[in-house]
mmCIF file of C-alpha atoms in Angstrom:
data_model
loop_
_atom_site.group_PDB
_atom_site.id
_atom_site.type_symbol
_atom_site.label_atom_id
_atom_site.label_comp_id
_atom_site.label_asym_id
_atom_site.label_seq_id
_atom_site.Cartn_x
_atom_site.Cartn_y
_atom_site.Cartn_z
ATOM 1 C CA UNK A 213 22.462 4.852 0.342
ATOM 2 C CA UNK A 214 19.688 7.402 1.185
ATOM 3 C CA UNK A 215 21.004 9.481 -1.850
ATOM 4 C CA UNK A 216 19.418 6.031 -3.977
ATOM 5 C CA UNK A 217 16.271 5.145 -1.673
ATOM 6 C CA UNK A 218 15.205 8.998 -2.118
ATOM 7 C CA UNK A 219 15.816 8.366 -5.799
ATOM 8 C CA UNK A 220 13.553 5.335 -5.550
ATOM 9 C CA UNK A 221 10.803 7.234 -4.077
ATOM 10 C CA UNK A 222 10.937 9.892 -6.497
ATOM 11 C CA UNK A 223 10.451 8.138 -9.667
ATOM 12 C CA UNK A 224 8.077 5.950 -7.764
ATOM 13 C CA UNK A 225 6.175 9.356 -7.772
ATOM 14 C CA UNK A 226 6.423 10.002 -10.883
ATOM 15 C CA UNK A 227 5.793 6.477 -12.667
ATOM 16 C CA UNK A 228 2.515 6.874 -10.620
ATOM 17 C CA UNK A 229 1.588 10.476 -11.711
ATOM 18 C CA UNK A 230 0.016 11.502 -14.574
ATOM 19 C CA UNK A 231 1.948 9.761 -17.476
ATOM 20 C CA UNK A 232 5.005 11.835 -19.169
ATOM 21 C CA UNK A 233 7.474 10.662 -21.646
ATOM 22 C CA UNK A 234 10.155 8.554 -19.761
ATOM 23 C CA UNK A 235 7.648 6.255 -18.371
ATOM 24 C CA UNK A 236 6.443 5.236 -22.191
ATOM 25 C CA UNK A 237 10.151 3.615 -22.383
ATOM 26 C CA UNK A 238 10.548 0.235 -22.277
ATOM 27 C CA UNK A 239 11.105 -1.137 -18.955
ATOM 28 C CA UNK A 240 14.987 -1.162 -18.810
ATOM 29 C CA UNK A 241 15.205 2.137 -19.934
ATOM 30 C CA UNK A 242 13.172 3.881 -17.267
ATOM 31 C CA UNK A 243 14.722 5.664 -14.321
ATOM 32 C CA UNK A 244 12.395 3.307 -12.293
ATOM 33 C CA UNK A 245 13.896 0.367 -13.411
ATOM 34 C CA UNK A 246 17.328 1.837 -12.910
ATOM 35 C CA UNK A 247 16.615 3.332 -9.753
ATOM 36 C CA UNK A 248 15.424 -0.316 -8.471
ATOM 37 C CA UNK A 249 18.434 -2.043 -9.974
ATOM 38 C CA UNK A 250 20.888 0.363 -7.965
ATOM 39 C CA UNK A 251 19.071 -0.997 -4.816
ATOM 40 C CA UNK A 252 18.026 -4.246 -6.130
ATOM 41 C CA UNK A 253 21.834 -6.004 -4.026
ATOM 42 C CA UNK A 254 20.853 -4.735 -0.656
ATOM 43 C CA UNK A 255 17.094 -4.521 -1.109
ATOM 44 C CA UNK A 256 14.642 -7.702 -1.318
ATOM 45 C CA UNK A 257 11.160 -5.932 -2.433
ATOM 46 C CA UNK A 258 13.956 -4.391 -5.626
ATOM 47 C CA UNK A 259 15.621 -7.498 -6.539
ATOM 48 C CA UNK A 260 12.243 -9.548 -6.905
ATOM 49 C CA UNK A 261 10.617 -6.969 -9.033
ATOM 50 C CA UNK A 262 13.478 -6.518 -11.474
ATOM 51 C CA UNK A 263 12.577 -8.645 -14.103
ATOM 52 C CA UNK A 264 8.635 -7.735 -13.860
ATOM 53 C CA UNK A 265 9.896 -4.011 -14.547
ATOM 54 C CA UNK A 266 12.379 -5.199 -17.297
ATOM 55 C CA UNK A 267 9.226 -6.616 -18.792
ATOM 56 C CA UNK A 268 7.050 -3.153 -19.291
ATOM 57 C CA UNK A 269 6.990 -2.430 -23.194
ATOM 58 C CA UNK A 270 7.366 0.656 -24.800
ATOM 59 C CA UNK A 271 4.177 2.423 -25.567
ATOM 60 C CA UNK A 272 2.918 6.025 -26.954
ATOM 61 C CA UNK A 273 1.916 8.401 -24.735
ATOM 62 C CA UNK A 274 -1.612 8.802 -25.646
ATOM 63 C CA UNK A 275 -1.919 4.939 -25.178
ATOM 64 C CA UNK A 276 -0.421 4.924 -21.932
ATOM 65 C CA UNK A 277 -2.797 8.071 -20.770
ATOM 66 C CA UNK A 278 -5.578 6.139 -21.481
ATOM 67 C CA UNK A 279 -4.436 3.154 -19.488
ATOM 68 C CA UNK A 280 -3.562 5.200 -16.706
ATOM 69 C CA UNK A 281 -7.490 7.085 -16.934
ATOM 70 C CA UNK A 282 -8.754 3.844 -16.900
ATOM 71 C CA UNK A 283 -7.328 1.872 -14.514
ATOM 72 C CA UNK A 284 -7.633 4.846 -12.361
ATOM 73 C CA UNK A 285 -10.908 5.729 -12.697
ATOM 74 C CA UNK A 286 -13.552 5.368 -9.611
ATOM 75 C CA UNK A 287 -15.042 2.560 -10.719
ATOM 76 C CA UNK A 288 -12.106 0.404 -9.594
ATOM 77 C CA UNK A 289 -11.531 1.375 -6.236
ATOM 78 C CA UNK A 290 -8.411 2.212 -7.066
ATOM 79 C CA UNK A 291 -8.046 5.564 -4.992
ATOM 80 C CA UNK A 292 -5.161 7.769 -5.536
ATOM 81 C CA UNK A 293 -5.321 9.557 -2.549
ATOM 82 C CA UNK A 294 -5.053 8.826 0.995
ATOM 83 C CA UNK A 295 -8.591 10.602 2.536
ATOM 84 C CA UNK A 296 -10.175 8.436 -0.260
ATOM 85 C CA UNK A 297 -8.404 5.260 0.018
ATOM 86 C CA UNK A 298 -9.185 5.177 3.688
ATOM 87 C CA UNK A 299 -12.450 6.463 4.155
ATOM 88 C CA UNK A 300 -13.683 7.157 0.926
ATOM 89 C CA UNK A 301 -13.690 10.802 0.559
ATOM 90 C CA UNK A 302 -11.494 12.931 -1.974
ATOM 91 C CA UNK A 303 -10.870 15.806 0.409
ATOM 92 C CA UNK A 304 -10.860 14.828 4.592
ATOM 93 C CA UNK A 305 -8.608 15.255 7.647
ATOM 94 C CA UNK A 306 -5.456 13.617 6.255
ATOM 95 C CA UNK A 307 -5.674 16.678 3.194
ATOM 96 C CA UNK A 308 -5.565 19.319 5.924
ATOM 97 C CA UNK A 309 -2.858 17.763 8.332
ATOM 98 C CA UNK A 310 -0.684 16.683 5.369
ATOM 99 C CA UNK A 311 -0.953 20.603 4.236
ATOM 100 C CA UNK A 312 0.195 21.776 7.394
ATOM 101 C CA UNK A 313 3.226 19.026 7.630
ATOM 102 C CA UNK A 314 4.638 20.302 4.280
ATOM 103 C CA UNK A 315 4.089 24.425 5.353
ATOM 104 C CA UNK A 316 6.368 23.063 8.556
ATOM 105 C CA UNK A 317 9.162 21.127 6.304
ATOM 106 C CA UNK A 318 9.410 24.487 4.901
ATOM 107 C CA UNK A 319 7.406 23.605 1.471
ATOM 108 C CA UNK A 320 4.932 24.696 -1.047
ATOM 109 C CA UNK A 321 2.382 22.590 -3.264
ATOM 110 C CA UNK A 322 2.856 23.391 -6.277
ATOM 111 C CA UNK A 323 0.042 22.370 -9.229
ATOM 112 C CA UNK A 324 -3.278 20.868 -8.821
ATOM 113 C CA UNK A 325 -2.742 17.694 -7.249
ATOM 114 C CA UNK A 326 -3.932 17.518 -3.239
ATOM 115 C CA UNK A 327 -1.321 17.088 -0.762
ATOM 116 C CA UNK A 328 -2.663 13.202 0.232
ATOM 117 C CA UNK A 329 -2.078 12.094 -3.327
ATOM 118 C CA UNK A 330 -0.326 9.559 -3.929
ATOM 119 C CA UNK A 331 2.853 10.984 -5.577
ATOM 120 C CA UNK A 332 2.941 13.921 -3.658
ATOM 121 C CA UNK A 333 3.417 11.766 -0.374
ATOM 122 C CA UNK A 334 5.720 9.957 -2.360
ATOM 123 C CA UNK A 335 8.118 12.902 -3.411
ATOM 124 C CA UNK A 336 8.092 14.155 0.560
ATOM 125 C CA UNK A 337 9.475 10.644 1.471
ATOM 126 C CA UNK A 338 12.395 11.642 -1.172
ATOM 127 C CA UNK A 339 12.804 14.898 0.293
ATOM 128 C CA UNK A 340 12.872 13.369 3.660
ATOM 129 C CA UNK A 341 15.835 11.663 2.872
ATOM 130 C CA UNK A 342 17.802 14.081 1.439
ATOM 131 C CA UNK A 343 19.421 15.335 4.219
ATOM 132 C CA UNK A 344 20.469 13.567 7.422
ATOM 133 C CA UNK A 345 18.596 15.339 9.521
ATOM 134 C CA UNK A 346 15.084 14.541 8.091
ATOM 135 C CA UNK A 347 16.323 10.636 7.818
ATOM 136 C CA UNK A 348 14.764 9.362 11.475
ATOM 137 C CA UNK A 349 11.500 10.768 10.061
ATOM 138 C CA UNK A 350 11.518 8.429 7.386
ATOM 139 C CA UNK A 351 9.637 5.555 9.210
ATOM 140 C CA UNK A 352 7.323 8.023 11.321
ATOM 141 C CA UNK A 353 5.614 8.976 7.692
ATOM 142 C CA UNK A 354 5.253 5.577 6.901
ATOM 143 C CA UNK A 355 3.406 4.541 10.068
ATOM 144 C CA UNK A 356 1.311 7.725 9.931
ATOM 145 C CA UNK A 357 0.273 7.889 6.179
ATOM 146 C CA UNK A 358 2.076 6.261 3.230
ATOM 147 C CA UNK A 359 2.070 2.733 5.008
ATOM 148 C CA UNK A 360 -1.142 2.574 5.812
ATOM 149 C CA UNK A 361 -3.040 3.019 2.586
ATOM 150 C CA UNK A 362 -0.427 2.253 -0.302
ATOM 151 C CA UNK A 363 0.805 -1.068 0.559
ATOM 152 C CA UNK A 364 -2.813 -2.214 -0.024
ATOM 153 C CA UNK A 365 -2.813 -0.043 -3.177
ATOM 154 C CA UNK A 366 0.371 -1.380 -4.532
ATOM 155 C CA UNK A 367 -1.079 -4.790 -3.837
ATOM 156 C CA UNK A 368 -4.435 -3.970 -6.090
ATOM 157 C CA UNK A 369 -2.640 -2.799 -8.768
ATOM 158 C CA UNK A 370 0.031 -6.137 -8.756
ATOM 159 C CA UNK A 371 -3.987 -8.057 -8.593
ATOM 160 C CA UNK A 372 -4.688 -6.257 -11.721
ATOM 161 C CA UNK A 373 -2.283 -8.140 -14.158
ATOM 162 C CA UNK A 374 -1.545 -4.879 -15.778
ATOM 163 C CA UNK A 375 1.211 -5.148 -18.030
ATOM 164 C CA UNK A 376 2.534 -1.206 -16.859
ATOM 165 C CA UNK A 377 1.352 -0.587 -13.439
ATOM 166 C CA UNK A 378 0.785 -4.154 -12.142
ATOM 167 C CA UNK A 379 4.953 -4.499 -11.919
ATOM 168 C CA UNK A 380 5.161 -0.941 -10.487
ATOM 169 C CA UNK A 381 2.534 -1.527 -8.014
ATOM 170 C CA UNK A 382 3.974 -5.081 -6.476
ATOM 171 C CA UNK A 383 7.637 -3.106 -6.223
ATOM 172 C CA UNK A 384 5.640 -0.038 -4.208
ATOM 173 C CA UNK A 385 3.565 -2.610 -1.923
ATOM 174 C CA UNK A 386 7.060 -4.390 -1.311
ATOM 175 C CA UNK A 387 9.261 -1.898 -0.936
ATOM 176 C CA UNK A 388 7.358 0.181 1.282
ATOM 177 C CA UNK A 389 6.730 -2.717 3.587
ATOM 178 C CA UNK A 390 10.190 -3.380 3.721
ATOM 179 C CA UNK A 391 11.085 0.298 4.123
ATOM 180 C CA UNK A 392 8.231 -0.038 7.606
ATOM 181 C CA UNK A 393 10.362 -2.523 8.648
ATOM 182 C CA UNK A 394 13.195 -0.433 7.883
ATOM 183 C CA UNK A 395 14.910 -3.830 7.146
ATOM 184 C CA UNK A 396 14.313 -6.793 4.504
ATOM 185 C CA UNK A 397 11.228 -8.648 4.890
ATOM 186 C CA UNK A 398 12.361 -12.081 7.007
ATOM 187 C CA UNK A 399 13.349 -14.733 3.690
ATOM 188 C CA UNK A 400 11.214 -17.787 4.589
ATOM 189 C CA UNK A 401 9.809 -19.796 1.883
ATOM 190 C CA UNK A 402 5.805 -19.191 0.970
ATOM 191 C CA UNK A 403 3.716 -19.910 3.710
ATOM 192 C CA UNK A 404 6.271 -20.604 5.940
ATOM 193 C CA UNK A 405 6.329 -18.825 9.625
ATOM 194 C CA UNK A 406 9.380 -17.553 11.172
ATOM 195 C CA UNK A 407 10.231 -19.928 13.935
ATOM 196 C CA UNK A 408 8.392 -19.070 17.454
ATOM 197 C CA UNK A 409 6.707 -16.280 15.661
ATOM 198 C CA UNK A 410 3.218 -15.957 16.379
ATOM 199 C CA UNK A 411 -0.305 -15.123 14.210
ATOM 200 C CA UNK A 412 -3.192 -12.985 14.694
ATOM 201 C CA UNK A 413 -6.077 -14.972 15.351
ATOM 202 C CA UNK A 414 -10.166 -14.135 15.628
ATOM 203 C CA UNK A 415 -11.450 -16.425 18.613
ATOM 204 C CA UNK A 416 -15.035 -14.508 19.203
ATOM 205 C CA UNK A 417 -16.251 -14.005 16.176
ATOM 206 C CA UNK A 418 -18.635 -11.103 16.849
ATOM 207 C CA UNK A 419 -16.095 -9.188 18.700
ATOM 208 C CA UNK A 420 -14.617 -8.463 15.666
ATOM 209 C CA UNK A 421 -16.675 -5.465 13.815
ATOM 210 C CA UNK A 422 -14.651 -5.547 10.263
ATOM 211 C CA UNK A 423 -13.523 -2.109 10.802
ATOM 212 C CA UNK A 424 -10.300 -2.755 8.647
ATOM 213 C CA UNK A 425 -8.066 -0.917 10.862
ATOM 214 C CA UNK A 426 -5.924 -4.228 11.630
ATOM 215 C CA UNK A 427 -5.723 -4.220 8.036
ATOM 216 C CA UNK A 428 -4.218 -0.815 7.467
ATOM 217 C CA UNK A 429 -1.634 -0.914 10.019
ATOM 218 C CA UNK A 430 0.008 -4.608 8.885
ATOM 219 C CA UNK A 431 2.967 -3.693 7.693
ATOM 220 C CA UNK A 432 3.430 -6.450 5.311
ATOM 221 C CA UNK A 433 -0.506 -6.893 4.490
ATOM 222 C CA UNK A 434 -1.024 -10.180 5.260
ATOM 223 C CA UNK A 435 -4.085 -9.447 6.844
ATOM 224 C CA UNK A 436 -6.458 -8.005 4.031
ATOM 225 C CA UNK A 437 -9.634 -6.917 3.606
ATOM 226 C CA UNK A 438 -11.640 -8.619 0.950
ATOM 227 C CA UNK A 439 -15.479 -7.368 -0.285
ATOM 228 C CA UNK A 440 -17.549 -7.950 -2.392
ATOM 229 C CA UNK A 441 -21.583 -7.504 -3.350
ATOM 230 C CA UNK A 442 -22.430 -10.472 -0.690
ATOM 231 C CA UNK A 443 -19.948 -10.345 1.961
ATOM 232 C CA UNK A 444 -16.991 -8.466 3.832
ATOM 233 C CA UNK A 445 -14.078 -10.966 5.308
ATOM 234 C CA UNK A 446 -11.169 -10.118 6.918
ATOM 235 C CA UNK A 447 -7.708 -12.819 5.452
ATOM 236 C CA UNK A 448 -5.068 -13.979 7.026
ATOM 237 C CA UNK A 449 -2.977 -14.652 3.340
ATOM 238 C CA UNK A 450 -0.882 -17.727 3.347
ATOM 239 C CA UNK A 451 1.689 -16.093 0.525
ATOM 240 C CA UNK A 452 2.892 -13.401 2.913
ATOM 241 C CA UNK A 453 5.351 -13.283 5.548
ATOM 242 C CA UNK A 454 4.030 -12.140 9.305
ATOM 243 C CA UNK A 455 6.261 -10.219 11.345
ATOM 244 C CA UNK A 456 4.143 -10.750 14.391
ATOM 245 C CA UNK A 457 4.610 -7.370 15.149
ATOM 246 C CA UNK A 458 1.380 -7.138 17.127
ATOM 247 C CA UNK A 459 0.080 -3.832 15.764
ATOM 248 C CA UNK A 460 -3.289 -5.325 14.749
ATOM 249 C CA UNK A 461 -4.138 -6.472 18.099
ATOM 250 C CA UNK A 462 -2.743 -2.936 19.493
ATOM 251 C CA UNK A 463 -5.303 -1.354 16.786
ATOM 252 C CA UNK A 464 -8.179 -3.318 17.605
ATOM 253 C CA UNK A 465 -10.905 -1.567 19.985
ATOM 254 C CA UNK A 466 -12.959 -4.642 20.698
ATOM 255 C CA UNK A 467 -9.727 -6.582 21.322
ATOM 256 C CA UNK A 468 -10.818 -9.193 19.115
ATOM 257 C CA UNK A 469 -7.886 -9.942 17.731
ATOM 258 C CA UNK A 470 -5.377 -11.950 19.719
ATOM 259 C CA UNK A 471 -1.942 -13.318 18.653
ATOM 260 C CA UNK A 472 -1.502 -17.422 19.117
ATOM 261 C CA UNK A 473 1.761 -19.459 18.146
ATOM 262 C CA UNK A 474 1.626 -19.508 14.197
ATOM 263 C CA UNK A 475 1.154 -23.118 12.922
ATOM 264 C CA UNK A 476 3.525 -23.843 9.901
ATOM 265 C CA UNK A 477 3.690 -24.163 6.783
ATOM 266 C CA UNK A 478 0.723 -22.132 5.983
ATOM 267 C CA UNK A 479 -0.446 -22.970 2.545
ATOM 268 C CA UNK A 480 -4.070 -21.680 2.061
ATOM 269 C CA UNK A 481 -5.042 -18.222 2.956
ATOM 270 C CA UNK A 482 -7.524 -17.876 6.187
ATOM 271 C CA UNK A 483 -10.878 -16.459 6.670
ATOM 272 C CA UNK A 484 -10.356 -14.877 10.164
ATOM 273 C CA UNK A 485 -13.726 -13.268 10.156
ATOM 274 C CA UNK A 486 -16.537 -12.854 7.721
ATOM 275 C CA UNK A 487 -20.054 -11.213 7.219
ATOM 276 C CA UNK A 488 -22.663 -10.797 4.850
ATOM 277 C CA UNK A 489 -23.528 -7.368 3.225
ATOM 278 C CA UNK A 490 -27.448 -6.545 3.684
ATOM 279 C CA UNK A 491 -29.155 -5.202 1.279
ATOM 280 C CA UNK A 492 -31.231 -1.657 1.228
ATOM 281 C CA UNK A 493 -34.782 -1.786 1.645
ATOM 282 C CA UNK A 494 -35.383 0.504 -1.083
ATOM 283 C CA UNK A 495 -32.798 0.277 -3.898
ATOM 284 C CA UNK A 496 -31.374 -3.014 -3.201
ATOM 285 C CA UNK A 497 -28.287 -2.352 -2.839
ATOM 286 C CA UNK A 498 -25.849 -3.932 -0.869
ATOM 287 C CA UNK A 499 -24.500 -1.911 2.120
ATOM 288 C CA UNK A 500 -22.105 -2.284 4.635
ATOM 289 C CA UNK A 501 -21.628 -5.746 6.354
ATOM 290 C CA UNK A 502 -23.760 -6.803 9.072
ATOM 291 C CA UNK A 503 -20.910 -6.870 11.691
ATOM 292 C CA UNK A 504 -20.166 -3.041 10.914
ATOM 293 C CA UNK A 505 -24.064 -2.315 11.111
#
């Protein structure tokens, strides 16, 4: 079994590098899609992205170099790399610490790319499960890096509608959610609350600063961030499961957060907490949101 989750991983990697031949195949005939179907009877995030992956056409690989430029270019937000999906610089702490994790695994970067990019963290998760030995670290990678930036990645791209990358990015937020569980996601129907589970909740509104970080560390994302030129608002999204795992109220320095008994179903998503973005005095544009400030 690890010999196939590694293999998942990998082509994850490369399906999200810089486009090569195999992943201008049509969706069947990709490793990807193979890789997921080998998983897809004991894995839930495989078996519901099957068909979306099945669906990815065939296209040339100039075409699909240009799709991948664009989607990925700055002007989306759509970060490739950890330092800059988190705090919006290219090169920052998680570059150096990932660097040094590698050198102590006993490997090298090779190439251009920075050790926080995306497939590069990827392909380590591979080699971590390689051997039996390197298994257990598995989930301590996830909760240190890869789960706290791609999930919400994955979950942008799926938002896109892309015909390519919008099926490969709901399989990675999915599967490494369930991977941070280190178990299927519980099967309740949309909305729907697991029975005495619990919810995070915002009761003081101005304790709670919009940081994000209870974002980042929900494991299935169903606490988001949203933005946009007028305001910053923290969700609570009704089409996601909660674990109630409490790691957003653990996160949260003001202790705004708090969890309460989950009310069920759930079918509208929440605003837990929102603000409005002021503008700046001299260009007039909007900043961050008042409750950061």
């Amino acid at each position: 079994m690890s010999a196939l989750i590694a293999e998942l991983y990998q082509t994850l990697a490369e399906a999200l590098a810089e486009p090569s031949e195999w992943i201008t195949l049509p969706g069947k005939q990709t490793p990807l899609y193979k890789a997921a179907s080998a998983l897809a009877e004991s894995s839930l995030a495989a078996r519901k992205n099957l068909d979306a992956l099945a669906s990815i056409q065939a296209e040339n690989l100039e075409a699909r170099k240009m799709r991948y430029a664009a989607l990925f270019s700055p002007s989306n937000g759509l970060w490739l790399y950890e330092s800059a999906a988190l705090y919006g610089r290219i090169i920052g702490e998680e570059t150096f610490t990932l660097s040094r994790l590698y050198r102590a695994a006993g490997l090298e970067s090779i190439g251009a790319e920075l050790p926080d990019h995306l497939s590069v963290e990827l392909s380590f998760l591979a080699f971590l499960l390689s051997s039996e030995e390197n298994e257990q670290h598995e989930k301590q990678f996830l909760q240190n890096h890869a789960g706290r930036w791609m999930p919400e990645l994955g979950h942008a791209l799926a938002n896109t509608c892309d015909p390519v990358y919008g099926p490969i990015g709901s399989l990675l937020a999915d599967w490494l959610s369930e991977r941070a569980l280190n178990q299927e996601p519980p099967s309740t129907e949309e909305g729907e609350s697991l029975p005495g589970s619990s919810l995070p909740a915002i009761s003081q509104a101005d304790d709670c600063t919009l940081c994000g970080f209870c974002s980042q560390v929900c494991p299935t994302r169903v606490l988001t961030m949203r933005e946009d030129q007028a305001e910053t608002a923290l969700i609570l999204r009704h089409d996601l499961v909660c674990t109630s795992c409490n790691k957003c109220a653990e996160v949260c320095d003001t202790k705004a957060i708090e969890m309460v008994p989950a009310e069920s179903p759930r079918t509208e998503n929440k605003v837990l907490r929102r603000a409005e973005r002021p503008l700046c005095k001299e260009c007039e544009a909007p900043l961050i949101s008042a409750a950061e400030l």
